Coordinates of C-alpha atoms in Angstrom, one line a residue:
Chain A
X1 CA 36.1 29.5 -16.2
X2 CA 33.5 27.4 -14.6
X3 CA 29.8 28.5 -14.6
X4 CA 28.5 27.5 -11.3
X5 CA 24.5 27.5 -10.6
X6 CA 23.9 28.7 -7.4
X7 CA 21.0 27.0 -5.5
X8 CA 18.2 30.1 -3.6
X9 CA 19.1 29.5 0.2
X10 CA 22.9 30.7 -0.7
X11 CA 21.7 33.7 -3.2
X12 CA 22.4 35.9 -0.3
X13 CA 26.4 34.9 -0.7
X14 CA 26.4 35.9 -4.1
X15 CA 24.6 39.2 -4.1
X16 CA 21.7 37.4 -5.5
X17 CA 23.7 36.4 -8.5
X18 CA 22.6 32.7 -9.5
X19 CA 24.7 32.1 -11.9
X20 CA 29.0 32.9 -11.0
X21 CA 32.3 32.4 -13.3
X22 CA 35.0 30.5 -11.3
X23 CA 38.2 28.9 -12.3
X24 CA 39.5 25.9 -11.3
X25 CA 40.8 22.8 -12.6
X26 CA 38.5 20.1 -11.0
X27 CA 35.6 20.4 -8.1
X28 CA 37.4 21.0 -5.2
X29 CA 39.6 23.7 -6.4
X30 CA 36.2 25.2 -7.9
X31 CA 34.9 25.0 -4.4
X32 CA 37.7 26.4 -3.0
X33 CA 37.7 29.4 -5.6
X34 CA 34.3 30.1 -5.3
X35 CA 34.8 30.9 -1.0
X36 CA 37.7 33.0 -1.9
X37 CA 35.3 34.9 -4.2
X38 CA 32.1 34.6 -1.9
X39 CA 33.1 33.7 1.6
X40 CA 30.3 31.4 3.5
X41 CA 30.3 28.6 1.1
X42 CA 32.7 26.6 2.6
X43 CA 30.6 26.5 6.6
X44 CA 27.4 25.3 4.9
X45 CA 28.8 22.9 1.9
X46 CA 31.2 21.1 4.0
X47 CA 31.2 19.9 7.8
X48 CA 33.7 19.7 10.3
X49 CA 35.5 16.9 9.5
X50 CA 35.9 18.5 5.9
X51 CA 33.9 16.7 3.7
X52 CA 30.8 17.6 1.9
X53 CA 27.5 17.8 4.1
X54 CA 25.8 14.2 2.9
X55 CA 22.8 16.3 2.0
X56 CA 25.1 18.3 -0.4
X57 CA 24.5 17.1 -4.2
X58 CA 27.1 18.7 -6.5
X59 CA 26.8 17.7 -10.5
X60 CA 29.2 18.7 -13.2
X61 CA 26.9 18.8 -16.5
X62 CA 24.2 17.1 -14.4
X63 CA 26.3 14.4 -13.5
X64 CA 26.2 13.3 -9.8
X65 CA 30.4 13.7 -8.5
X66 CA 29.5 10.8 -6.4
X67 CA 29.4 8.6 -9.4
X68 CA 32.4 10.4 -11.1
X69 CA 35.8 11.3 -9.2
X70 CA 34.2 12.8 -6.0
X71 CA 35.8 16.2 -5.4
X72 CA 38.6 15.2 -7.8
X73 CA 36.0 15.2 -11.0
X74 CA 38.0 16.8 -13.1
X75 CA 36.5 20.2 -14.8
X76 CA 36.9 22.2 -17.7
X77 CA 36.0 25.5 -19.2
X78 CA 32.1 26.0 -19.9
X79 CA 31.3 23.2 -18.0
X80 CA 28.4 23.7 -15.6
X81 CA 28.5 22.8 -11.8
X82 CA 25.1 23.0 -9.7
X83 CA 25.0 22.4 -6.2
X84 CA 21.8 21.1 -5.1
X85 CA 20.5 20.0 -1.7
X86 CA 19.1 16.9 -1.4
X87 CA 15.5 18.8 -1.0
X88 CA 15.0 22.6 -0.1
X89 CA 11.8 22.1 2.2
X90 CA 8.1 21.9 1.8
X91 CA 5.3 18.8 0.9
Chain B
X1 CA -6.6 7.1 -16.3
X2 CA -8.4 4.7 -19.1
X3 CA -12.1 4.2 -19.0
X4 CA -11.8 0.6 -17.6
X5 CA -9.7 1.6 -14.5
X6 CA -12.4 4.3 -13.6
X7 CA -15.2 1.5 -13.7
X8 CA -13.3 -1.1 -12.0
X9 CA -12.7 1.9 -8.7
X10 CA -16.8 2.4 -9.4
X11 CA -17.4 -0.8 -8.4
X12 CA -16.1 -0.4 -4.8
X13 CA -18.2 1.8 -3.2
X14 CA -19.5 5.3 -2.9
X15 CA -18.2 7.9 0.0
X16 CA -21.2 9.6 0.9
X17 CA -24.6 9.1 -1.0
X18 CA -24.9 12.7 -1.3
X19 CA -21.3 13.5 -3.4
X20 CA -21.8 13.6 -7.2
X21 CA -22.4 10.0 -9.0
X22 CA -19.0 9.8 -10.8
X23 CA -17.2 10.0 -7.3
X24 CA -16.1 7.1 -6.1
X25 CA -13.5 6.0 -3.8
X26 CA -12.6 2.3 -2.3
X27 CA -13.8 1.9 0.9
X28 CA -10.5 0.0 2.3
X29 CA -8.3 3.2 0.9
X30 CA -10.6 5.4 3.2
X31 CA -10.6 2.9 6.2
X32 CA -6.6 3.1 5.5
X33 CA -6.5 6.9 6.3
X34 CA -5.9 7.8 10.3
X35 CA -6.1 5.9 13.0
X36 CA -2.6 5.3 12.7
X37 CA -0.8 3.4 16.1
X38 CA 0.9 5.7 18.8
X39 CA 4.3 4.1 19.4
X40 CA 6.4 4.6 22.2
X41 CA 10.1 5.4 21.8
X42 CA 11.9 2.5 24.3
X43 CA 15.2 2.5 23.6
X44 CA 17.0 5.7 22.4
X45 CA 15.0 8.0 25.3
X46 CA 14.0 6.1 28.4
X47 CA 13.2 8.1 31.8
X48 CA 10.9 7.3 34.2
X49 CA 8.4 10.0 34.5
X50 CA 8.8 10.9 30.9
X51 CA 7.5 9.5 27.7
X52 CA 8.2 10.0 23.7
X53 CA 5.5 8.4 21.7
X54 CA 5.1 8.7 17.8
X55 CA 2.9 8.6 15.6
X56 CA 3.6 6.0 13.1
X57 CA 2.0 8.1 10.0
X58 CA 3.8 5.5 7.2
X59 CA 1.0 3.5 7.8
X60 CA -1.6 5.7 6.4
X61 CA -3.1 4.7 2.7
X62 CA -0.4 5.8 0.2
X63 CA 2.3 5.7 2.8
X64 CA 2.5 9.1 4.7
X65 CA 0.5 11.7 7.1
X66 CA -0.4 13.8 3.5
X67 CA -3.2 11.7 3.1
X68 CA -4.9 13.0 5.5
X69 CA -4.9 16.3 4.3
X70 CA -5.2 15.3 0.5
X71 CA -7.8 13.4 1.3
X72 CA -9.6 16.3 3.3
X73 CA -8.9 18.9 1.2
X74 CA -10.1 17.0 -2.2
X75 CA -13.5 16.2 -0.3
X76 CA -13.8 20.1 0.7
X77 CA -13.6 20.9 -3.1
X78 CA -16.1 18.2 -3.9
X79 CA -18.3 20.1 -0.9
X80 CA -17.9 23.4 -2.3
X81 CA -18.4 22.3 -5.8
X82 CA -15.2 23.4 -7.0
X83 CA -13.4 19.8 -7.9
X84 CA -15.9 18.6 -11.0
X85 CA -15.6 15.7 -13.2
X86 CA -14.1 17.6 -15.6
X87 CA -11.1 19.5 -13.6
X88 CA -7.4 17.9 -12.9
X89 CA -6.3 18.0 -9.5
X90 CA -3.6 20.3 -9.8
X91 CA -0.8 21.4 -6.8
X92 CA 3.0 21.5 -6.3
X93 CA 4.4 19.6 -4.0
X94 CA 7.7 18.2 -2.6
X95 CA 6.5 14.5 -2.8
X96 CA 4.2 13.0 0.0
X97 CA 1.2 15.4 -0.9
X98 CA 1.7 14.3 -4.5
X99 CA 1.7 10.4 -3.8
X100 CA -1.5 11.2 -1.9
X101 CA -3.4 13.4 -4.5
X102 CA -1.9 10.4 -7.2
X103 CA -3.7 7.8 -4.8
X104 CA -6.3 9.6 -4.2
X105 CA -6.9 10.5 -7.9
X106 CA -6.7 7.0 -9.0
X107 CA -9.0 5.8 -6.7
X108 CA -12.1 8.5 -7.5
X109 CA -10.7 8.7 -10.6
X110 CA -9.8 12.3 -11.3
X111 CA -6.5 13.1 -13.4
X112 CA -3.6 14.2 -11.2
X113 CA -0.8 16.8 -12.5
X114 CA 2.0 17.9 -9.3
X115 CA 5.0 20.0 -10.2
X116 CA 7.9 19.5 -8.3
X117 CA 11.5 20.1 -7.4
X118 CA 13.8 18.0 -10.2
X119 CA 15.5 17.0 -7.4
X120 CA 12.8 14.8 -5.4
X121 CA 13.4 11.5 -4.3
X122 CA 14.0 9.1 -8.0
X123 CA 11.7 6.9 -5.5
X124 CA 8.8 9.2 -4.6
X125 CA 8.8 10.5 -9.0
X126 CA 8.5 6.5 -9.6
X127 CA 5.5 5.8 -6.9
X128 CA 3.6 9.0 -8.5
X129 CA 3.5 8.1 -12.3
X130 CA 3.0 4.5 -11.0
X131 CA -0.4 5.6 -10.2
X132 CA -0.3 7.7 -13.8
X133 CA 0.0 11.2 -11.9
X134 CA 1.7 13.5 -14.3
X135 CA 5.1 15.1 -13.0
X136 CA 5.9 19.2 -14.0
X137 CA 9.4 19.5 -12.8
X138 CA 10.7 22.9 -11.4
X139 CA 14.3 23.9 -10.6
X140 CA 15.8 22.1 -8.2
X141 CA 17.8 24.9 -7.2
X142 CA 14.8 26.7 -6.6
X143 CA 13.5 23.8 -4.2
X144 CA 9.8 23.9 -3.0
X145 CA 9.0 27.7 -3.6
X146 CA 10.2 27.2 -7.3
X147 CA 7.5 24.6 -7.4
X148 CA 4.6 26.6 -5.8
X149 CA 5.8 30.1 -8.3
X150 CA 5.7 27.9 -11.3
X151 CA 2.4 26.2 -10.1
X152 CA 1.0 29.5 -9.7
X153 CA 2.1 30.7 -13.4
X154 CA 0.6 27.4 -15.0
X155 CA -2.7 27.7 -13.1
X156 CA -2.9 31.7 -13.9
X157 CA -2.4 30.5 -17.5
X158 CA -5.5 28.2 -17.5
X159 CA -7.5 28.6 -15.0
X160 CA -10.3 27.1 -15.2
X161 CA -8.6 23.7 -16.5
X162 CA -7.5 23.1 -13.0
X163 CA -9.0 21.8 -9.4
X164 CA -6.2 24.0 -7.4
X165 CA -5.9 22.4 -3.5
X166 CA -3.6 24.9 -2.8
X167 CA -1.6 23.2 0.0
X168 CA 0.1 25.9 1.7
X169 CA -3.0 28.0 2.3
X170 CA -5.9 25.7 2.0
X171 CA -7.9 26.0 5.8
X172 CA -8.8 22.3 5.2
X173 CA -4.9 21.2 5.6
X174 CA -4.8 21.5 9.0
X175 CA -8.6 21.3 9.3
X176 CA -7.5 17.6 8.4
X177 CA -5.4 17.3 11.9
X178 CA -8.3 19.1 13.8
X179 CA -10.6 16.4 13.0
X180 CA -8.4 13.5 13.0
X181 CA -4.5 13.4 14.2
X182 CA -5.3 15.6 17.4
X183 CA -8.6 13.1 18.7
X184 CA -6.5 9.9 17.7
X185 CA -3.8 11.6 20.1
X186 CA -5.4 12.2 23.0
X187 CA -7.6 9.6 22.8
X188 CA -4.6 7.2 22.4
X189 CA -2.6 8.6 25.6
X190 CA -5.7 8.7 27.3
X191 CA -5.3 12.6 27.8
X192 CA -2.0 12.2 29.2
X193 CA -0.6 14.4 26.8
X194 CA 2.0 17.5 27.5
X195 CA 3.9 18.5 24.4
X196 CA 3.1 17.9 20.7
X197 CA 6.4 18.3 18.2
X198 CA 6.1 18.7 14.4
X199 CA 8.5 19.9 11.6
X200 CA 6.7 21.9 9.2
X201 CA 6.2 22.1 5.6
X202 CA 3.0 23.8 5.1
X203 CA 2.6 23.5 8.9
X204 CA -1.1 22.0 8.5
X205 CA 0.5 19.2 11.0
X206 CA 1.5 21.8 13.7
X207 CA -0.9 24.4 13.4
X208 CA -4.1 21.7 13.1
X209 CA -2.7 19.3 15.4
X210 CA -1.9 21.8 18.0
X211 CA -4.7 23.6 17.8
X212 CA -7.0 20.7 17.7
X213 CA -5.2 19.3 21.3
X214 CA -5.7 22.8 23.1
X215 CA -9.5 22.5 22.3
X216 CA -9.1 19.5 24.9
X217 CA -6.4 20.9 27.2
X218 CA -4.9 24.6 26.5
X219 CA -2.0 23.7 28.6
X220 CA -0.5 21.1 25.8
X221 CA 2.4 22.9 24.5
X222 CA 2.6 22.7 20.8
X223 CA 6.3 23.4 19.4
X224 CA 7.8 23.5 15.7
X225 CA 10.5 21.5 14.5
X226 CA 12.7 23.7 12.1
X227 CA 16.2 22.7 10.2
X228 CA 18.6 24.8 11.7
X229 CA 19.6 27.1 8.4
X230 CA 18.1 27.5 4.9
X231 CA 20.3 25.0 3.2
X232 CA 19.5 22.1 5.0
X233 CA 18.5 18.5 3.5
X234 CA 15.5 18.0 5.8
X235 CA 13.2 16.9 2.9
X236 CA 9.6 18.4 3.2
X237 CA 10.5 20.7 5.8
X238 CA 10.8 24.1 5.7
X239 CA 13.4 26.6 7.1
X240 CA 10.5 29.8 7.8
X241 CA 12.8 32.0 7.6
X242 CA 14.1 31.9 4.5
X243 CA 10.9 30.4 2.6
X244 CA 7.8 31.4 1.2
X245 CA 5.8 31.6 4.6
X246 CA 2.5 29.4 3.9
X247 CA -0.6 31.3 4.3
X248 CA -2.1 28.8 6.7
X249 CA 0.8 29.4 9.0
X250 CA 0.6 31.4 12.5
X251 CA 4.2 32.2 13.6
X252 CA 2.5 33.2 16.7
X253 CA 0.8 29.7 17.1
X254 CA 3.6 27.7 18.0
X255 CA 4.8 27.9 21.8
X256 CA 8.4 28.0 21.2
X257 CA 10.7 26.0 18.2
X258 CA 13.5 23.6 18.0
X259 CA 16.2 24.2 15.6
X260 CA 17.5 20.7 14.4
X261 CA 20.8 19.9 12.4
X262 CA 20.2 17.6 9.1
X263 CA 23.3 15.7 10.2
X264 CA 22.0 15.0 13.5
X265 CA 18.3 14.0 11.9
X266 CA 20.4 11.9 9.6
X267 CA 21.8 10.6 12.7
X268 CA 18.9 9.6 14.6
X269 CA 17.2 7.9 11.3
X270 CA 19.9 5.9 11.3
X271 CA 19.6 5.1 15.5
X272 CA 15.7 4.5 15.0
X273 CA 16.5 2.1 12.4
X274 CA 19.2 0.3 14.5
X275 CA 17.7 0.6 18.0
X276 CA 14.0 0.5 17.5
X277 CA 13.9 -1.5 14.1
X278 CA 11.8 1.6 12.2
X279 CA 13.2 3.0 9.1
X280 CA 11.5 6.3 8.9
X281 CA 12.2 9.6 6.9
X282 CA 14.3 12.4 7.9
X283 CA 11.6 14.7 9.4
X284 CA 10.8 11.7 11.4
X285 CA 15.0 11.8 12.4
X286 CA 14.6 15.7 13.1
X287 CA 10.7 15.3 14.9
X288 CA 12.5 13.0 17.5
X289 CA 15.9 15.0 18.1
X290 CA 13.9 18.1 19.1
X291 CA 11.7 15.5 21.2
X292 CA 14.5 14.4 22.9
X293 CA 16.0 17.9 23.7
X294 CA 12.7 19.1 24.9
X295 CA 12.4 15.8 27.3
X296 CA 16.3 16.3 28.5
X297 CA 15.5 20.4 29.2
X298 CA 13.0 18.7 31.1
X299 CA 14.2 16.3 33.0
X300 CA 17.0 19.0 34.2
X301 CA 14.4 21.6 35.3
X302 CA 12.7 21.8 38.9
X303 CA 9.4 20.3 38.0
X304 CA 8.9 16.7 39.1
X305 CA 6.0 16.5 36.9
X306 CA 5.4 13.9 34.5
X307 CA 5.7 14.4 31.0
X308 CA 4.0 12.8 27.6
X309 CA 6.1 14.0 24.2
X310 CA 4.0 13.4 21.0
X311 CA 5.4 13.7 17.8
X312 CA 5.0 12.4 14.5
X313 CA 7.1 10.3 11.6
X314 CA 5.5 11.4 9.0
X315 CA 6.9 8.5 6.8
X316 CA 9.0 5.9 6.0
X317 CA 12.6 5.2 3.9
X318 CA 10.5 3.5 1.2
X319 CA 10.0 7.1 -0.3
X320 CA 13.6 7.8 -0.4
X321 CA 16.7 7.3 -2.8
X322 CA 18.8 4.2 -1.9
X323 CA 21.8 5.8 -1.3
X324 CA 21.1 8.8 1.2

C-alpha cells in the first residue's frame, strides 16, 4: 500500500484525512484506486479528455512523474505519492 | 546584507528628509513603482463601442503590481515607528509580495525573511535569494494558508524580532491602490471608465482599486476574478471560498464575480502571448477571460452604451517555471 498525501482543497473527499493507504501497482492504478475509495478525485485531477489537469503536479518520493514514467511511474509499497497543485492561491 | 552593500544603496538618495537616517532607498527603484502604461487589448476582443484595456503591472520595479503595496506598506511601518533598524521584514507570501519586500529590503537595506508554499515557482525562490531574502518553506500541500499559519507561529514565537506587514490584513495594501492604481486609471482613460476586473489574493487590488475609482464615479462596477473551485492552479489567487478569507477583504464590496477555469486562463496566456506578443502570468490569463465574458454579456444586452473594461496583469512569465 501506497501512502498518498492529500493536498487541503480535497481534504473534504477524504473526511479530512491527509494522509490515505491505497494499493496499486504504478500511478495510475493508484489514482484509479484512490476514486474507488474517495469518489471526486478523478473530476478535479483529470480533465475531459482524460489526462491530468496541467496544473496537477503528482510526485512519487518527491519526484516530479513528468520526469519519470508519467502515469506509468511504476510504484511500490511505502512509497509516498503527493499531489500538489501547481500553486493553491494567495501573494 | 553586508555592510558595503548598505553604503553603496546610502549613497543614492533619501525618500523623505523626515524618515529615520539609516533609511534609504534609490530614487530610480521609487520612480519605477506605478505609473505603469494602460494597454488596450486589439486583437483577441475587438467591438466597436467596447474597450478592454490592461494594466501592464510587469513593469513595476521588481517585476509585479506587489510593489506597490510592499512598498506602501513598508513606508506605513516606518511612519508608525514600527519597522526600526533593528527588525526583519517578516511576511508569507506566495511569491510576487516576496520579490517586492526582497527588492525593497535590499534597496533600504533591511533583512528580508518570507515563508512560502515549497511549491512556488523554482524561478520566483531564485529571484528572492538573489536579492539575499531568506526563504522559510511551508507545505506545499497546504498552499498559501499553510504559509500565513506557519508565519503566524514563527512571529508568535519571537515577536519582537520581526517587522510583521501582514499582507492579508494590512489597511495599507489596498491603501496602496487608493492612492496610486485607481488615479493612474482614470486619469489614463480619461474617465472613460465602466468596469474594473481583478483576481484576488489578498484582494488589496480589488478592494483598493475599486474603491479608489468609485470616489471618482460610484457607477464604475468593480467585479472579482475567482478560479472556479479550490483546487485550481491560478497562482496567487485565491478561491474565497475555501481559503483563509483575508481580513482586508469585503465580500460585500465587490459588485458581482467571475468564476474562471485554470485551463481556460492557461488558454488565454497562451493567446496573449501569440496574438498580442505579451507573455504575462496566469491571473493576467484569468483577469482577461472574465473581461471578455463581462464585455460579450454586454454586448448581447439592450444597452447601446459604451463600455471601458479595466483590468490588470499583474505580471509577467519571467516569474514562472519553464515548463508550465
Amino acid at each position: 500500500m501506497a501512502n498518498i498525501k492529500i493536498p487541503s482543497p480535497l481534504l473534504k473527499l477524504t473526511n479530512n484525512e491527509s494522509e490515505v493507504e491505497i494499493s496499486g501497482s504504478n500511478v495510475k492504478e493508484l489514482l484509479t484506486n484512490l476514486e474507488a475509495a474517495h469518489p471526486g478525485f478523478n473530476e478535479r485531477l483529470y480533465d475531459e479528455s482524460g489526462s491530468l489537469r496541467r496544473f496537477i503536479n503528482i510526485y512519487v518520493n518527491e519526484e516530479d512523474i513528468r520526469f519519470l514514467d508519467g502515469e506509468n511511474t511504476e510504484v511500490k509499497d511505502s512509497d509516498e505519492v503527493s499531489i500538489i497543485p501547481a500553486i493553491a492561491g494567495g501573494k | 546584507m553586508v555592510a558595503s552593500q548598505k553604503e553603496k544603496y546610502s549613497m543614492t538618495g533619501v525618500l523623505k528628509p523626515n524618515y529615520p537616517p539609516y533609511v534609504c532607498l534609490s530614487k530610480d527603484s521609487i520612480k519605477q513603482i506605478g505609473n505603469t502604461p494602460l494597454l488596450e487589448i486589439r486583437n483577441i476582443y475587438q467591438h466597436p463601442k467596447i474597450k478592454i484595456l490592461a494594466k501592464a503591472e510587469w513593469t513595476n520595479a521588481g517585476g509585479s503590481i506587489k510593489a506597490r503595496p510592499a512598498l506602501n506598506m513598508i513606508l506605513n511601518g516606518l511612519e508608525k515607528g514600527t519597522l526600526k533598524k533593528d527588525k526583519i521584514i517578516f511576511d508569507s507570501t506566495s511569491g510576487n509580495t516576496g520579490i517586492a519586500y526582497a527588492f525593497i529590503g535590499a534597496a533600504m537595506g533591511f533583512n528580508v525573511t518570507l515563508v512560502m508554499p515549497e511549491n512556488v515557482s523554482k524561478r520566483r525562490k531564485e529571484i528572492i535569494t538573489d536579492y539575499h531574502a531568506e526563504i522559510i518553506y511551508s507545505s506545499a500541500l497546504e498552499g498559501s494558508d499553510g504559509a500565513m499559519r506557519l508565519a503566524e507561529k514563527i512571529l508568535n514565537e519571537n515577536p519582537e524580532k520581526y517587522f510583521f506587514p501582514d499582507q492579508y490584513g494590512n489597511e495599507a495594501n489596498w491603501q496602496a491602490h487608493y492612492e496610486t492604481t485607481a488615479k493612474e486609471i482614470y486619469q489614463q482613460t480619461k474617465g472613460m471608465v465602466t468596469h474594473f476586473l481583478a483576481g484576488m489574493g489578498t484582494s488589496g487590488t480589488l478592494m483598493g482599486t475599486g474603491k479608489g475609482l468609485k470616489r471618482y464615479d460610484e457607477k464604475i462596477k468593480a467585479i472579482s476574478v475567482q478560479p472556479d473551485a479550490s483546487l485550481h492552479g491560478l497562482e496567487g489567487m485565491k478561491h474565497m471560498a475555501s481559503s483563509i478569507v483575508p481580513t482586508i477583504y469585503d465580500e460585500s464590496f465587490p459588485d458581482r464575480q467571475i468564476d474562471i477555469s485554470t485551463d481556460d486562463a492557461y488558454d488565454m496566456v497562451d493567446l496573449l502571448r501569440e496574438e498580442e506578443g505579451l507573455k504575462v502570468g496566469y491571473s493576467s490569463g484569468a483577469n482577461l477571460c472574465a473581461a471578455i465574458k463581462l464585455a460579450k454579456e454586454l454586448e448581447s444586452s439592450d444597452s447601446d452604451s459604451e463600455a471601458t473594461i479595466v483590468t490588470v496583469f499583474a505580471d509577467s512569465t519571467a516569474c514562472y517555471n519553464e515548463y508550465l
